[in-house]
PDB file of C-alpha atoms in Angstrom:
ATOM      1  CA  GLY X  61      20.355  13.895  36.275  1.00 77.00           C
ATOM      2  CA  LEU X  62      20.062  16.268  32.662  1.00 78.00           C
ATOM      3  CA  LEU X  63      17.476  17.581  31.340  1.00 84.00           C
ATOM      4  CA  VAL X  64      17.647  18.021  27.203  1.00 86.00           C
ATOM      5  CA  GLN X  65      15.462  20.268  25.424  1.00 90.00           C
ATOM      6  CA  LEU X  66      15.638  19.857  21.779  1.00 91.00           C
ATOM      7  CA  GLU X  67      12.384  21.817  20.730  1.00 92.00           C
ATOM      8  CA  ARG X  68      14.216  23.916  17.645  1.00 93.00           C
ATOM      9  CA  SER X  69      16.921  21.502  16.820  1.00 91.00           C
ATOM     10  CA  TRP X  70      13.827  18.503  16.742  1.00 92.00           C
ATOM     11  CA  GLU X  71      11.377  20.939  14.989  1.00 94.00           C
ATOM     12  CA  ASP X  72      14.081  21.558  12.215  1.00 94.00           C
ATOM     13  CA  VAL X  73      15.034  17.870  12.160  1.00 91.00           C
ATOM     14  CA  GLN X  74      10.876  16.756  11.788  1.00 92.00           C
ATOM     15  CA  SER X  75      10.571  19.789   9.161  1.00 94.00           C
ATOM     16  CA  ARG X  76      13.214  17.997   6.211  1.00 94.00           C
ATOM     17  CA  HIS X  77      11.511  14.820   5.846  1.00 92.00           C
ATOM     18  CA  ILE X  78       7.939  12.898   6.851  1.00 94.00           C
ATOM     19  CA  TYR X  79       8.877   9.901   8.944  1.00 91.00           C
ATOM     20  CA  PRO X  80       7.365   7.105   9.798  1.00 92.00           C
ATOM     21  CA  THR X  81       6.065   6.979  13.558  1.00 94.00           C
ATOM     22  CA  ALA X  82       8.750   4.483  14.912  1.00 90.00           C
ATOM     23  CA  VAL X  83      11.256   5.655  12.561  1.00 90.00           C
ATOM     24  CA  ARG X  84      10.848  10.082  13.903  1.00 93.00           C
ATOM     25  CA  ASP X  85      10.299   8.296  17.299  1.00 94.00           C
ATOM     26  CA  LEU X  86      14.022   6.484  17.233  1.00 92.00           C
ATOM     27  CA  LEU X  87      15.184   9.239  15.327  1.00 92.00           C
ATOM     28  CA  GLY X  88      14.296  11.956  18.847  1.00 93.00           C
ATOM     29  CA  GLN X  89      15.445   9.403  20.803  1.00 93.00           C
ATOM     30  CA  VAL X  90      18.882   9.339  19.142  1.00 93.00           C
ATOM     31  CA  LEU X  91      18.758  13.150  18.771  1.00 92.00           C
ATOM     32  CA  ALA X  92      18.189  13.579  22.667  1.00 92.00           C
ATOM     33  CA  GLY X  93      21.055  10.932  23.219  1.00 91.00           C
ATOM     34  CA  THR X  94      22.925  12.406  21.114  1.00 89.00           C
ATOM     35  CA  ALA X  95      22.510  15.972  22.852  1.00 89.00           C
ATOM     36  CA  LEU X  96      23.264  14.429  26.286  1.00 88.00           C
ATOM     37  CA  LEU X  97      26.532  12.412  24.856  1.00 87.00           C
ATOM     38  CA  GLY X  98      27.804  15.042  23.714  1.00 85.00           C
ATOM     39  CA  ALA X  99      27.578  17.901  26.311  1.00 83.00           C
ATOM     40  CA  ASN X 100      29.655  15.575  28.755  1.00 82.00           C
ATOM     41  CA  LEU X 101      32.690  15.027  26.756  1.00 82.00           C
ATOM     42  CA  LYS X 102      35.655  14.968  28.384  1.00 80.00           C
ATOM     43  CA  SER X 103      37.753  16.746  25.872  1.00 82.00           C
ATOM     44  CA  GLU X 104      37.404  17.964  22.406  1.00 83.00           C
ATOM     45  CA  GLY X 105      35.576  15.804  20.074  1.00 80.00           C
ATOM     46  CA  GLN X 106      32.893  14.605  18.425  1.00 84.00           C
ATOM     47  CA  VAL X 107      29.989  12.062  18.663  1.00 84.00           C
ATOM     48  CA  ILE X 108      29.226  10.713  15.803  1.00 88.00           C
ATOM     49  CA  VAL X 109      25.957   8.266  15.550  1.00 89.00           C
ATOM     50  CA  GLU X 110      25.127   5.229  12.655  1.00 90.00           C
ATOM     51  CA  LEU X 111      22.150   3.523  12.635  1.00 86.00           C
ATOM     52  CA  ARG X 112      22.345   0.697   9.236  1.00 88.00           C
ATOM     53  CA  GLY X 113      19.015  -0.954   8.981  1.00 84.00           C
ATOM     54  CA  ASP X 114      17.412  -3.731   6.550  1.00 88.00           C
ATOM     55  CA  GLY X 115      14.968  -1.335   4.918  1.00 76.00           C
ATOM     56  CA  PRO X 116      11.192  -0.214   5.480  1.00 67.00           C
TER      57      PRO X 116
END
């Protein structure tokens, strides 16, 4: 298994906007998942995440 610590990054993201709870929770999960994927890339590259919704 892997462990991700996002303390400063997560605090920075949360300080930029006031998100509804559901959005904040999903954003935290996406941030953690992206960090895990990016750390395990076998070659130089990027992880780009795009989320779309129907609105609030």
